[in-house]
């Protein structure tokens, strides 16, 4: 349900307008008789759009816009004017208003304007979520000791050009870790190219990785660059490297040793400068012992290993992950962000996520969001199989915070610490990454939570 707030110093006008909006647009409509009252309502209620009078005694529309900015209340505002002074409307747009209308305009036009503004908001949120989905901005959420250790190791291996092997259970975040290593490496400006050997038919793997010349095999009607060439200056991520067919394993080893590649059916050697990251959820030692993975390639890849911990070993990250997944998934669906009741969160923290780790949690959250219209998800929304498998929360060793306030504070603290670590405790950069106004705001939050580098 969309909620619109109409702000006008003439109370009857605001109420009439709200009534008409409800009737024509089908909105939930609230009315405020002045700037201060409007701000109070906005602090309290989830309002989707504000229609704001510019000319008001006391706190006028411009001051309301400035106050919204100062309080970081992000709600789209349409200003309306009865004086026909459009210069003032333009001024309001500069202060962050999204549109303006004349008080005399028919309600249908106003509803169209509101819809336009809401659509723009939804699109902006979706673009942000997609960007995160694409991995260009996806943060590695989690400040548990296990994640802190991983982050520390990542910071060490990222700058060196050698291959890195990323191991961890299915869905634990190996690809996300690979992208983070790329971002922190000297190859960050180049492309990040992921090749999944398990998803490719065996006869295509080599051509995908190393490229081919024209006529190299039936169907090779043109020459084609392989992934090593395409990732030049960047990072090549070999996902599911344990599934690479034997012949491709031999070639891969040669490419890694000689830092050059020969396309199939060709004899030119092409220098390779792509940083290579490889991931697997198999135990490569076992694959080597069983003769399915080349030992020499294993030792070549095994120099630097990043172990991504399973979610059950970092249950204290669940609140922050849930918050992150709720926000990104709702944004992706163009919904207002939902929240989770403490009891439901405890239930998710008691489950072991052995099956698919963070991906499993992500899918559960998505199912919970879709299954109900309510904005606060409760215990009943947690899928039955999770509730069944979760041992009573009293048996978990983790001391779960009790109230929603405590849970939120804990999640917030973890998000801040993780962001700080990602940016080497550079305050200004971290504040920017978190979308805070300035470094002072971050320092204030850090003081509130008692966060310091030690
Ligand atoms: N620490 C994390 N913070 C936020 N999201 C995460 C984290 N770890 C994993 N995810 C999310 O969980 C999902 C699975 O992660 P990813 O694809 O990186 O796992 P994987 O280990 O590569 O899985 P697979 O073994 O199946 O290939 C993705 O949607 C990813 O964004
Ligand atoms: Mg993966």
PDB file of N, CA, C and O and ligand atoms in Angstrom, residues 171 173-176 196 237 239-240 279 281 359, ligand 2:
ATOM      1  N   UNK A 171      27.780 -22.436  -1.916  1.00  0.00           N
ATOM      2  CA  UNK A 171      26.970 -21.304  -1.475  1.00  0.00           C
ATOM      3  C   UNK A 171      27.575 -20.488  -0.346  1.00  0.00           C
ATOM      4  O   UNK A 171      26.919 -19.623   0.217  1.00  0.00           O
ATOM      5  N   UNK A 173      30.047 -18.373  -0.530  1.00  0.00           N
ATOM      6  CA  UNK A 173      30.471 -17.027  -0.937  1.00  0.00           C
ATOM      7  C   UNK A 173      31.802 -16.979  -1.667  1.00  0.00           C
ATOM      8  O   UNK A 173      32.450 -15.938  -1.687  1.00  0.00           O
ATOM      9  N   UNK A 174      32.196 -18.092  -2.297  1.00  0.00           N
ATOM     10  CA  UNK A 174      33.502 -18.131  -2.960  1.00  0.00           C
ATOM     11  C   UNK A 174      33.596 -17.112  -4.094  1.00  0.00           C
ATOM     12  O   UNK A 174      34.610 -16.438  -4.259  1.00  0.00           O
ATOM     13  N   UNK A 175      32.519 -17.005  -4.859  1.00  0.00           N
ATOM     14  CA  UNK A 175      32.569 -16.059  -5.976  1.00  0.00           C
ATOM     15  C   UNK A 175      32.635 -14.613  -5.475  1.00  0.00           C
ATOM     16  O   UNK A 175      33.358 -13.783  -6.025  1.00  0.00           O
ATOM     17  N   UNK A 176      31.918 -14.359  -4.404  1.00  0.00           N
ATOM     18  CA  UNK A 176      31.953 -13.024  -3.812  1.00  0.00           C
ATOM     19  C   UNK A 176      33.366 -12.691  -3.318  1.00  0.00           C
ATOM     20  O   UNK A 176      33.850 -11.573  -3.488  1.00  0.00           O
ATOM     21  N   UNK A 196      32.938 -21.031 -15.637  1.00  0.00           N
ATOM     22  CA  UNK A 196      32.558 -22.182 -14.815  1.00  0.00           C
ATOM     23  C   UNK A 196      32.772 -23.466 -15.610  1.00  0.00           C
ATOM     24  O   UNK A 196      32.001 -23.783 -16.514  1.00  0.00           O
ATOM     25  N   UNK A 237      38.531 -15.781 -13.281  1.00  0.00           N
ATOM     26  CA  UNK A 237      38.055 -16.597 -12.160  1.00  0.00           C
ATOM     27  C   UNK A 237      37.625 -17.954 -12.700  1.00  0.00           C
ATOM     28  O   UNK A 237      36.647 -18.060 -13.429  1.00  0.00           O
ATOM     29  N   UNK A 239      35.922 -20.982 -11.950  1.00  0.00           N
ATOM     30  CA  UNK A 239      35.001 -21.527 -10.958  1.00  0.00           C
ATOM     31  C   UNK A 239      34.926 -23.035 -11.145  1.00  0.00           C
ATOM     32  O   UNK A 239      35.037 -23.521 -12.264  1.00  0.00           O
ATOM     33  N   UNK A 240      34.722 -23.767 -10.062  1.00  0.00           N
ATOM     34  CA  UNK A 240      34.627 -25.229 -10.112  1.00  0.00           C
ATOM     35  C   UNK A 240      35.830 -25.817 -10.828  1.00  0.00           C
ATOM     36  O   UNK A 240      35.696 -26.659 -11.709  1.00  0.00           O
ATOM     37  N   UNK A 279      38.335 -21.551  -7.877  1.00  0.00           N
ATOM     38  CA  UNK A 279      37.503 -21.944  -6.737  1.00  0.00           C
ATOM     39  C   UNK A 279      37.016 -23.371  -6.905  1.00  0.00           C
ATOM     40  O   UNK A 279      36.898 -23.875  -8.025  1.00  0.00           O
ATOM     41  N   UNK A 281      34.435 -26.447  -4.569  1.00  0.00           N
ATOM     42  CA  UNK A 281      33.845 -26.915  -3.319  1.00  0.00           C
ATOM     43  C   UNK A 281      34.206 -28.378  -3.079  1.00  0.00           C
ATOM     44  O   UNK A 281      33.700 -29.010  -2.171  1.00  0.00           O
ATOM     45  N   UNK A 359      23.694 -18.994   0.297  1.00  0.00           N
ATOM     46  CA  UNK A 359      22.702 -19.064  -0.780  1.00  0.00           C
ATOM     47  C   UNK A 359      21.382 -19.615  -0.252  1.00  0.00           C
ATOM     48  O   UNK A 359      20.301 -19.155  -0.612  1.00  0.00           O
TER      49      UNK A 359
HETATM   50 MG1  LIG B   2      30.288 -20.190  -7.080  1.00  0.00          MG
END
